[in-house]
mmCIF file of C-alpha atoms in Angstrom:
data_model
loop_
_atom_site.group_PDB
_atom_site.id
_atom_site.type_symbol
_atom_site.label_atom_id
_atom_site.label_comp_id
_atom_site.label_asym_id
_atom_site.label_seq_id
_atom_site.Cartn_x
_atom_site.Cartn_y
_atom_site.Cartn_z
ATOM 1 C CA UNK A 1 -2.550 -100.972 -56.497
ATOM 2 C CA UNK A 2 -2.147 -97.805 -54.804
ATOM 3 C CA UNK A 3 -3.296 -95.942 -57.562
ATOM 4 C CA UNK A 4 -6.072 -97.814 -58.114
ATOM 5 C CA UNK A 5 -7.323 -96.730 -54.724
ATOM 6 C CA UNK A 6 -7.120 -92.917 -55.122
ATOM 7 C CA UNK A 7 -10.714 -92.100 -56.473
ATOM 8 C CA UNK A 8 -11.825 -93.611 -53.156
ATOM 9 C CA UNK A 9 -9.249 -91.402 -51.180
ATOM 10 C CA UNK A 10 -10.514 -88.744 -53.663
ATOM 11 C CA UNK A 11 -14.159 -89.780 -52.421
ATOM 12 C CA UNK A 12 -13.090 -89.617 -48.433
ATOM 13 C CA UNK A 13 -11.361 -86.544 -48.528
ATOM 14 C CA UNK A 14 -14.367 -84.290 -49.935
ATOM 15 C CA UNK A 15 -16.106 -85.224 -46.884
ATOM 16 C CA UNK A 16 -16.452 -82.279 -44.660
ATOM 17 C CA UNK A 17 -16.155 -84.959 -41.445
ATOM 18 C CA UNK A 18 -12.473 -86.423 -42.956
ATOM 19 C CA UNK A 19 -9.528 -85.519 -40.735
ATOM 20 C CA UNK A 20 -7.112 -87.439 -42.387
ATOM 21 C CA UNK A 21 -5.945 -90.572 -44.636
ATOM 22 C CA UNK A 22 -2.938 -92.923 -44.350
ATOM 23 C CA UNK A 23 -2.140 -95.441 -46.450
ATOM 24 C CA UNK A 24 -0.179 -98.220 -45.273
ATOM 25 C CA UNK A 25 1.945 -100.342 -48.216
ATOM 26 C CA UNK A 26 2.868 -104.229 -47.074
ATOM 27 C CA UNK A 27 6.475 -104.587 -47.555
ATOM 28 C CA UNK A 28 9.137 -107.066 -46.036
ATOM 29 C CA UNK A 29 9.896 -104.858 -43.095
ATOM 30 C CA UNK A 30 6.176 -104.485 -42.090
ATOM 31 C CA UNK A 31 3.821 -107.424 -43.428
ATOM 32 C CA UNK A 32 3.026 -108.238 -39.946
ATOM 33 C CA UNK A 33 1.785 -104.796 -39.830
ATOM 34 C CA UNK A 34 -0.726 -104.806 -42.697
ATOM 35 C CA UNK A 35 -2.540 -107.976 -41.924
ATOM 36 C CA UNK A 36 -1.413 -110.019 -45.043
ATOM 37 C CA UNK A 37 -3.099 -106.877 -46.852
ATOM 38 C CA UNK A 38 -1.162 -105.506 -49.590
ATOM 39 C CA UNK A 39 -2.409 -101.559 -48.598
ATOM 40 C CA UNK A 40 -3.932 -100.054 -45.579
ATOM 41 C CA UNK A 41 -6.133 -97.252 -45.852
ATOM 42 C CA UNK A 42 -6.617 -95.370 -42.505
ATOM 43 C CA UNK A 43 -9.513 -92.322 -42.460
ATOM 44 C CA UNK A 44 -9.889 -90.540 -39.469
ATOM 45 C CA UNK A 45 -13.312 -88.627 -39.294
ATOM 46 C CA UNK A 46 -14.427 -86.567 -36.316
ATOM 47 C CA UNK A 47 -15.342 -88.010 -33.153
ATOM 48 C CA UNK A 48 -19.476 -88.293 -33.969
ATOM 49 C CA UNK A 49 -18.720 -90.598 -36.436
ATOM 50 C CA UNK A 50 -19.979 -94.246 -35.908
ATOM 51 C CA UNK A 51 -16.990 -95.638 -33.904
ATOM 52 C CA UNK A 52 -15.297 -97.759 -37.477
ATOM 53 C CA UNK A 53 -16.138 -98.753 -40.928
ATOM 54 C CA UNK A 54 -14.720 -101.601 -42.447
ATOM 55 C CA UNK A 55 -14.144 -102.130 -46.114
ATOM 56 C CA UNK A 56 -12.113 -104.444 -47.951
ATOM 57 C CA UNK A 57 -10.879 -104.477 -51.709
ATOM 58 C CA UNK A 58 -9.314 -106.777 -54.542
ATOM 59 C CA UNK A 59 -7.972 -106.543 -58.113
ATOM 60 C CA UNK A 60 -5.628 -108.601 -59.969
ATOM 61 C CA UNK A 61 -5.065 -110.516 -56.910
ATOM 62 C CA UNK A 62 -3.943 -107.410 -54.702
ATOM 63 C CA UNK A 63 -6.483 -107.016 -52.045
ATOM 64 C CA UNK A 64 -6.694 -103.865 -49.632
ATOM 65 C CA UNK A 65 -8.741 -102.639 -46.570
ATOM 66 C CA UNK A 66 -10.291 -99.713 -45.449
ATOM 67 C CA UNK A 67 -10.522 -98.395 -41.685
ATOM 68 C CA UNK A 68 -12.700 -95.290 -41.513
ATOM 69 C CA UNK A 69 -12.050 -94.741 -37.808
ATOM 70 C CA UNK A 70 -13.571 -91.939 -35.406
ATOM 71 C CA UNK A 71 -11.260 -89.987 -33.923
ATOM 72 C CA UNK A 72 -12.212 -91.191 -30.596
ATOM 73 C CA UNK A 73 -11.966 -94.921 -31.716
ATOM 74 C CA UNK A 74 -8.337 -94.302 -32.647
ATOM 75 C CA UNK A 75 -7.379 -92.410 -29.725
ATOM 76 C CA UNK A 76 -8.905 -95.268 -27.606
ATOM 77 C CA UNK A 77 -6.719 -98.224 -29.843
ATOM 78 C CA UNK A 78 -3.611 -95.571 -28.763
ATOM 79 C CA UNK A 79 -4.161 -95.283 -24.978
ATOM 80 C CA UNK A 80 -5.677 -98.614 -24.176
ATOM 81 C CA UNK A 81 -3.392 -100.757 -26.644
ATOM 82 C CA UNK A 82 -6.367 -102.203 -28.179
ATOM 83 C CA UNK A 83 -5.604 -101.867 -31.729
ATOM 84 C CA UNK A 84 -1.459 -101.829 -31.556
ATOM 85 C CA UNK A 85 -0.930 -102.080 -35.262
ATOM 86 C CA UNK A 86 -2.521 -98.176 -35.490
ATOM 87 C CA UNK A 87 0.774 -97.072 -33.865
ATOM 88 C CA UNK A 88 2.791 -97.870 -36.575
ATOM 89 C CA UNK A 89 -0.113 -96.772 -39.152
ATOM 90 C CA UNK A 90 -0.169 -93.398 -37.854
ATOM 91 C CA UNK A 91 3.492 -93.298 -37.266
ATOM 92 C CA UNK A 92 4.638 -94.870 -40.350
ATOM 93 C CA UNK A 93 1.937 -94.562 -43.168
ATOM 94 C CA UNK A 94 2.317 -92.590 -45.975
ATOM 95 C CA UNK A 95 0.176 -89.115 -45.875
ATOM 96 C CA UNK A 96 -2.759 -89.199 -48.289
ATOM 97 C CA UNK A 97 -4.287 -86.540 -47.354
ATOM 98 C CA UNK A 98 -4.342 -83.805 -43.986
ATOM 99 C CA UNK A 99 -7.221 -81.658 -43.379
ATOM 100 C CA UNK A 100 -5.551 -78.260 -41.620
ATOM 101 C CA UNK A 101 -2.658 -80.535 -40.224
ATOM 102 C CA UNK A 102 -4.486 -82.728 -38.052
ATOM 103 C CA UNK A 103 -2.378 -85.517 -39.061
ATOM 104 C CA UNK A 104 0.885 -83.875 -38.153
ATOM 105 C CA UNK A 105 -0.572 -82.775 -34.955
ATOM 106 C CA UNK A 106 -1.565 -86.347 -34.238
ATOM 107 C CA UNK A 107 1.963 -86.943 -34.687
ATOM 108 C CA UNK A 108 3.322 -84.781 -32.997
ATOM 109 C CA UNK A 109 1.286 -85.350 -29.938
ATOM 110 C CA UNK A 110 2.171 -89.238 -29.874
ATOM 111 C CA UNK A 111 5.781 -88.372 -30.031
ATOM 112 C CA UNK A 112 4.961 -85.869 -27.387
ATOM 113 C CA UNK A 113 3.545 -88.980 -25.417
ATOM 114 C CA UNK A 114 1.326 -86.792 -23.028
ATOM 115 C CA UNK A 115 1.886 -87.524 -19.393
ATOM 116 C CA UNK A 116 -1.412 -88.216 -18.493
ATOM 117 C CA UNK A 117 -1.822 -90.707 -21.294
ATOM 118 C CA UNK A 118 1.344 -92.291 -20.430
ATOM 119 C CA UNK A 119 0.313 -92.667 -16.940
ATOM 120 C CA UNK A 120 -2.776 -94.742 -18.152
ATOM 121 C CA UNK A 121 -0.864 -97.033 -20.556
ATOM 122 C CA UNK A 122 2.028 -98.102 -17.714
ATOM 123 C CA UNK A 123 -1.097 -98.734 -15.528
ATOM 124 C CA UNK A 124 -2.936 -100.905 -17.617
ATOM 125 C CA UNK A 125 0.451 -102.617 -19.030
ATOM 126 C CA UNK A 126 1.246 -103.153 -15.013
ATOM 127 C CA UNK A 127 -2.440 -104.641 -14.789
ATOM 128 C CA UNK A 128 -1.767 -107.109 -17.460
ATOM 129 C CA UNK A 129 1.796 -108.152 -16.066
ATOM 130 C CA UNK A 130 0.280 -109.041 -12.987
ATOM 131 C CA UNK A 131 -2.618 -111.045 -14.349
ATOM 132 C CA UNK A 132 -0.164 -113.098 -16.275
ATOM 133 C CA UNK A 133 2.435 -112.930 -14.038
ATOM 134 C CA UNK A 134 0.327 -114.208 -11.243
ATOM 135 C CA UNK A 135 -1.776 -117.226 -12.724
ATOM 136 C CA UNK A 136 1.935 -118.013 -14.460
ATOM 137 C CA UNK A 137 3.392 -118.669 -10.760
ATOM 138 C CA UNK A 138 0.035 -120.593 -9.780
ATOM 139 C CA UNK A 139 0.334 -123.067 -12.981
ATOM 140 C CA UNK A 140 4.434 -123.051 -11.934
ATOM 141 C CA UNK A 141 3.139 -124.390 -8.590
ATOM 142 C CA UNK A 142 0.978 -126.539 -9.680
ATOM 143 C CA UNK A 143 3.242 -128.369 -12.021
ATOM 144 C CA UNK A 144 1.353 -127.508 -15.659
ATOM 145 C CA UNK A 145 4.840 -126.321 -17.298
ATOM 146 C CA UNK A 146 3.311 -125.050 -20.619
ATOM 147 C CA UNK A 147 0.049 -123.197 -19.272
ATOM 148 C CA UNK A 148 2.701 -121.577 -17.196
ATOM 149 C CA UNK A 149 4.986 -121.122 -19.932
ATOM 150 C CA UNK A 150 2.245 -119.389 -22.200
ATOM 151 C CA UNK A 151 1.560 -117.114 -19.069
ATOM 152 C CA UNK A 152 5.029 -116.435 -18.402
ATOM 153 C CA UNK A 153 5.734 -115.700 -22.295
ATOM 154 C CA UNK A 154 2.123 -113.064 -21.643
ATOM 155 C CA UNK A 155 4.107 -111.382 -18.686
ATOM 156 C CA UNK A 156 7.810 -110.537 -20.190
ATOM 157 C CA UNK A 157 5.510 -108.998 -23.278
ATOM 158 C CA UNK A 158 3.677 -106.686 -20.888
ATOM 159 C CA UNK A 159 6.919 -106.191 -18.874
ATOM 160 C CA UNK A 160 8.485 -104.956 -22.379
ATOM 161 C CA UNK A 161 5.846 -102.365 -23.015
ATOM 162 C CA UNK A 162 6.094 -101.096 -19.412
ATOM 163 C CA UNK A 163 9.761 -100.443 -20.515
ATOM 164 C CA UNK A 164 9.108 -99.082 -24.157
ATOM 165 C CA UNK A 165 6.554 -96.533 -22.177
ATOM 166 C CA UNK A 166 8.814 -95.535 -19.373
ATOM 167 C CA UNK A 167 11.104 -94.681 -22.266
ATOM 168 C CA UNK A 168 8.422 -92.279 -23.185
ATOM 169 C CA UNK A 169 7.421 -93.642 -26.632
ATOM 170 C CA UNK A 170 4.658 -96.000 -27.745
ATOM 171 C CA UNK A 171 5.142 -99.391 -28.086
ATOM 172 C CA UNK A 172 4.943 -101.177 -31.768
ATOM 173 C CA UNK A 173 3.938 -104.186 -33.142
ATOM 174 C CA UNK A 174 8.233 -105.188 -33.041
ATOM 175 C CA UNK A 175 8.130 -104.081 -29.719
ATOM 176 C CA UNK A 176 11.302 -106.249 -29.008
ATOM 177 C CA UNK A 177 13.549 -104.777 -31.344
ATOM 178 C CA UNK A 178 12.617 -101.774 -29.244
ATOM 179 C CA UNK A 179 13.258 -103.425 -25.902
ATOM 180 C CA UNK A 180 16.446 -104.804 -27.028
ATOM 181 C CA UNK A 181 18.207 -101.124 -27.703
ATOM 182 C CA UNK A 182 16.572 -99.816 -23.835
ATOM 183 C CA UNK A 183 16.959 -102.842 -21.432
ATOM 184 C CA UNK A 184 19.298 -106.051 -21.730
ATOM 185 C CA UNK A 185 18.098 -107.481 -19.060
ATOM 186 C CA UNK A 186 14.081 -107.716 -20.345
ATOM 187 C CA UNK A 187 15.211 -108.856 -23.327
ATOM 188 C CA UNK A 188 17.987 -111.586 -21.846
ATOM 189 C CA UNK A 189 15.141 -112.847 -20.027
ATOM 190 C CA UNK A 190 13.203 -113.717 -22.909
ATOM 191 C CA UNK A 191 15.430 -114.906 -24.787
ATOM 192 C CA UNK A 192 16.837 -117.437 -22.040
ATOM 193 C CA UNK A 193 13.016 -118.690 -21.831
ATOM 194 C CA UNK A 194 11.991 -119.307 -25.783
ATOM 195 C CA UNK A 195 15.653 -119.966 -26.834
ATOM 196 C CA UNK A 196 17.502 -121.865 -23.364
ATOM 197 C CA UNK A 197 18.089 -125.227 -23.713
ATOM 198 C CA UNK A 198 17.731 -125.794 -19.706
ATOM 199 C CA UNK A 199 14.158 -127.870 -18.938
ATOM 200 C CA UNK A 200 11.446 -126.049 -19.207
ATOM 201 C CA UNK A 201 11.058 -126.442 -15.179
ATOM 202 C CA UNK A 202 14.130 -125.003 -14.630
ATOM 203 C CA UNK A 203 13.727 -122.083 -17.089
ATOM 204 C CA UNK A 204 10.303 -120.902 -15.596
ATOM 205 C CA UNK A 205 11.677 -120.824 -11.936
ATOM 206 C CA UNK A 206 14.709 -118.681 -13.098
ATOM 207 C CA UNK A 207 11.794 -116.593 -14.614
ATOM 208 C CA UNK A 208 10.058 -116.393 -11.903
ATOM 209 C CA UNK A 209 12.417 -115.411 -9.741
ATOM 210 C CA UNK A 210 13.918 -112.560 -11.751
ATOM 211 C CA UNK A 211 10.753 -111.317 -12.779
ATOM 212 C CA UNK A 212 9.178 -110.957 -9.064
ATOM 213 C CA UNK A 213 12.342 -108.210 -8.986
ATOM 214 C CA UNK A 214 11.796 -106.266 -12.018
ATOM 215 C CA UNK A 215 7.817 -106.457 -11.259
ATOM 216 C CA UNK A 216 8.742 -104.724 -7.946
ATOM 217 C CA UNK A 217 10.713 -102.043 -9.579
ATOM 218 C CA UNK A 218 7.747 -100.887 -11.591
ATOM 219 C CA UNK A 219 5.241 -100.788 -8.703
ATOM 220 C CA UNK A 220 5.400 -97.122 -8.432
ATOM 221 C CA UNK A 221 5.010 -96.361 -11.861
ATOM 222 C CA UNK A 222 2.352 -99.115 -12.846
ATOM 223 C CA UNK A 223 -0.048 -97.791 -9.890
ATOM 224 C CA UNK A 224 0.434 -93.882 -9.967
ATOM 225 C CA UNK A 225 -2.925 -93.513 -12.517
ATOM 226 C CA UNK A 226 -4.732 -95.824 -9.984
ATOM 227 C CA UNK A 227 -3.513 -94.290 -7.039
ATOM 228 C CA UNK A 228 -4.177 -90.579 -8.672
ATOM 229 C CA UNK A 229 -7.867 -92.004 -9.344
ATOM 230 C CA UNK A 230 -8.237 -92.900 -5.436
ATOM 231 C CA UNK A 231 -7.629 -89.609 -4.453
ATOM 232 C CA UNK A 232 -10.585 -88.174 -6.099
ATOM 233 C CA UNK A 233 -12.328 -89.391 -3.279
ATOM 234 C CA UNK A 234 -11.824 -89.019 0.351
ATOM 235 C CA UNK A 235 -12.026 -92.435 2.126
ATOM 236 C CA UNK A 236 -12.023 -95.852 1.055
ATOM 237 C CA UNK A 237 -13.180 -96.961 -2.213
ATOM 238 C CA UNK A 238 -15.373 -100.229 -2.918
ATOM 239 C CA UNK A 239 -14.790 -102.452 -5.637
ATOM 240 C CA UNK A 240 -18.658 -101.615 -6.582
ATOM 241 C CA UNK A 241 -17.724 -97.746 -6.841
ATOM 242 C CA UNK A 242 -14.710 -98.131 -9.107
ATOM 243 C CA UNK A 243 -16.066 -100.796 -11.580
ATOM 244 C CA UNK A 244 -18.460 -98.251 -12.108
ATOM 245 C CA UNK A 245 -16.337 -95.003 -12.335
ATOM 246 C CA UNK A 246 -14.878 -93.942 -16.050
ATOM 247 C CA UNK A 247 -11.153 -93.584 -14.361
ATOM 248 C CA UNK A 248 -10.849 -97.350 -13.597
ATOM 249 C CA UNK A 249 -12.816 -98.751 -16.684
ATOM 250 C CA UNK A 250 -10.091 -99.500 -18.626
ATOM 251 C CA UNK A 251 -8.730 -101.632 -16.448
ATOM 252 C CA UNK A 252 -11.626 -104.270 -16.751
ATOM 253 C CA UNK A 253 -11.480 -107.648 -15.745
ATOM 254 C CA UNK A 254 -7.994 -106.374 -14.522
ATOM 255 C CA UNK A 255 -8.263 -104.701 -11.985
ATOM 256 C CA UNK A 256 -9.311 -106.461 -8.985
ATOM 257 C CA UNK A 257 -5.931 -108.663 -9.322
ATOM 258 C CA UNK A 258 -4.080 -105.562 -9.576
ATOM 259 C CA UNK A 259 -5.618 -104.127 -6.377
ATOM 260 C CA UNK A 260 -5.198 -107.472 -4.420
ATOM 261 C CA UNK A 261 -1.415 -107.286 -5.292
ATOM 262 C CA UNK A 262 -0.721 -103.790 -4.446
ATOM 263 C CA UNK A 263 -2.023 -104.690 -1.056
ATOM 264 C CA UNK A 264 0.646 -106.984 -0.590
ATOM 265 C CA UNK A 265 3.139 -104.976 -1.777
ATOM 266 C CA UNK A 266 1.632 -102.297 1.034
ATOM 267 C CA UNK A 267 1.077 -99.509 -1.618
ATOM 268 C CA UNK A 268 -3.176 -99.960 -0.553
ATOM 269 C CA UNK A 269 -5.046 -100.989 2.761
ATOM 270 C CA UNK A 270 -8.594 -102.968 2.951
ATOM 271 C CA UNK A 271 -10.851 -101.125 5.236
ATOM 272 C CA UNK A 272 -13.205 -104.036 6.157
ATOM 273 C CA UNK A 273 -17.086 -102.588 6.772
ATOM 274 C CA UNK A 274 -20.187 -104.174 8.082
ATOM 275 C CA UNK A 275 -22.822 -105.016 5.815
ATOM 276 C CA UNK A 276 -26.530 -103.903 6.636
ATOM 277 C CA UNK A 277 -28.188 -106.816 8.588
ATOM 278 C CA UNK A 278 -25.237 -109.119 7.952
ATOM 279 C CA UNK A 279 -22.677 -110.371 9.727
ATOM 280 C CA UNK A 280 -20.486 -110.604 6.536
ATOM 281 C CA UNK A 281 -17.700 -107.478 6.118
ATOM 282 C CA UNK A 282 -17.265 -106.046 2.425
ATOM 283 C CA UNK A 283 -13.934 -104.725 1.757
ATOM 284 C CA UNK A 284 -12.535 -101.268 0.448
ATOM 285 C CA UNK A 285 -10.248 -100.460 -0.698
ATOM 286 C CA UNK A 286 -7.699 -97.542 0.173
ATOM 287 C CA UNK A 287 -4.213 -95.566 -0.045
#
């Protein structure tokens, strides 16, 4: 089918706002990856394009799909996760065509893994591990095994991409065939909770318990991007100010359980502060 889809390559590439186009082939190794589709076309146009274009495609019962992406759409599915299939499209799709090397720069910046962008992933991975992580041990408490379970499952997912990242490279849609060659003990952890054949019970307490101490060993590294963010203000933050500042955005619906939780763990004080005409306090927050 591939070859059937070259005039509209052809057509894509004579655009003056085309960076680039992949094309992704299903295969054994990487159907999960092409979302039952038996080809992937990824076009990467320049960053005033609308934000994606969606097409899809059939003949002969072969049926592909298009993503014309801007290049600020992609680099947002990259950094935020959003999109985590477009790692291994841009990593491991076949080059169609490469205005001026763009696509080999986009490479080799990924493999590069920019600090900065790094920093923003483990933060947002750490934000997610502690939504799931928390509301796990609350469901654990309160006795609903499988709610717990799901969250628990959530949390050892997120505490695999924190690893994959530390490692300095992205993480992919297998992400625990990646896991598995940097950290045993991640990867023991999951496997004892899907594959044990302790009660359920008694698997989510072990969980729980080993995964309060790997959670701690990442508290430095999950918050530095929030704690760098803080500083670009002297004083105390409220939660007002940083829902509405570009820095903690990505975060979302994240974020406040991430702050509450790096208060206990002493990495952030609440400054309490009187409210005009109100005997109510609002907190800020603060390093």
């Amino acid at each position: 089918m591939k070859e059937l889809l070259h005039p509209i390559c052809h057509e894509w590439a004579n655009r003056c706002n085309t960076h680039g186009i992949l094309m992704i082939e299903k295969t054994a190794c990487h159907a999960a990856t092409t979302d039952t589709f038996d080809v992937v076309l990824l076009v990467i146009v320049d960053p005033q394009s609308e934000p994606m274009l969606l097409r899809q495609y059939s003949l002969n019962e072969k049926k592909a799909v298009l993503y014309a992406v801007s290049e600020r759409q992609l680099n947002e599915w990259l950094v935020l996760g959003s999109h985590r299939k477009a790692v291994d499209w841009v990593f491991n799709g076949t080059v169609v065509f490469d205005r001026n090397g763009y696509v080999q720069q986009l490479r080799q910046r990924l493999e590069q893994f920019p600090p900065k962008e790094r920093r923003l992933k483990m933060g947002l991975e750490f934000a997610k591990l502690i939504r799931h992580y928390t509301d796990g041990k609350a469901l654990f408490a309160a006795k609903h095994w499988l709610d717990s379970y799901n969250h628990m499952v959530q949390a050892l997912h997120h505490l695999a991409r924190l690893t994959v990242i530390e490692h300095g490279l992205y993480p992919e849609v297998t992400v625990w065939n990646q896991v598995k060659r940097m950290d045993g003990r991640i990867y023991k952890l999951y496997e004892e909770l899907v594959g044990s054949e302790e009660p359920l019970p008694k698997r989510l307490e072990l969980l729980l318990l080993a995964s309060e101490f790997l959670i701690h060993s990442y508290v430095e590294s999950g918050s530095s991007h929030l704690c760098e963010a803080l500083k670009e203000k002297n004083g105390a933050w409220s939660i007002e100010e940083m829902t509405g500042h570009p820095q903690f955005a990505p975060y979302s619906v994240d974020l406040v359980i991430m702050l509450e939780y790096l208060v206990e763990r002493k990495v952030l004080t609440v400054v309490e502060m009187p409210t005009k005409g109100n005997t109510m306090l609002e907190r800020y927050y603060t390093l």
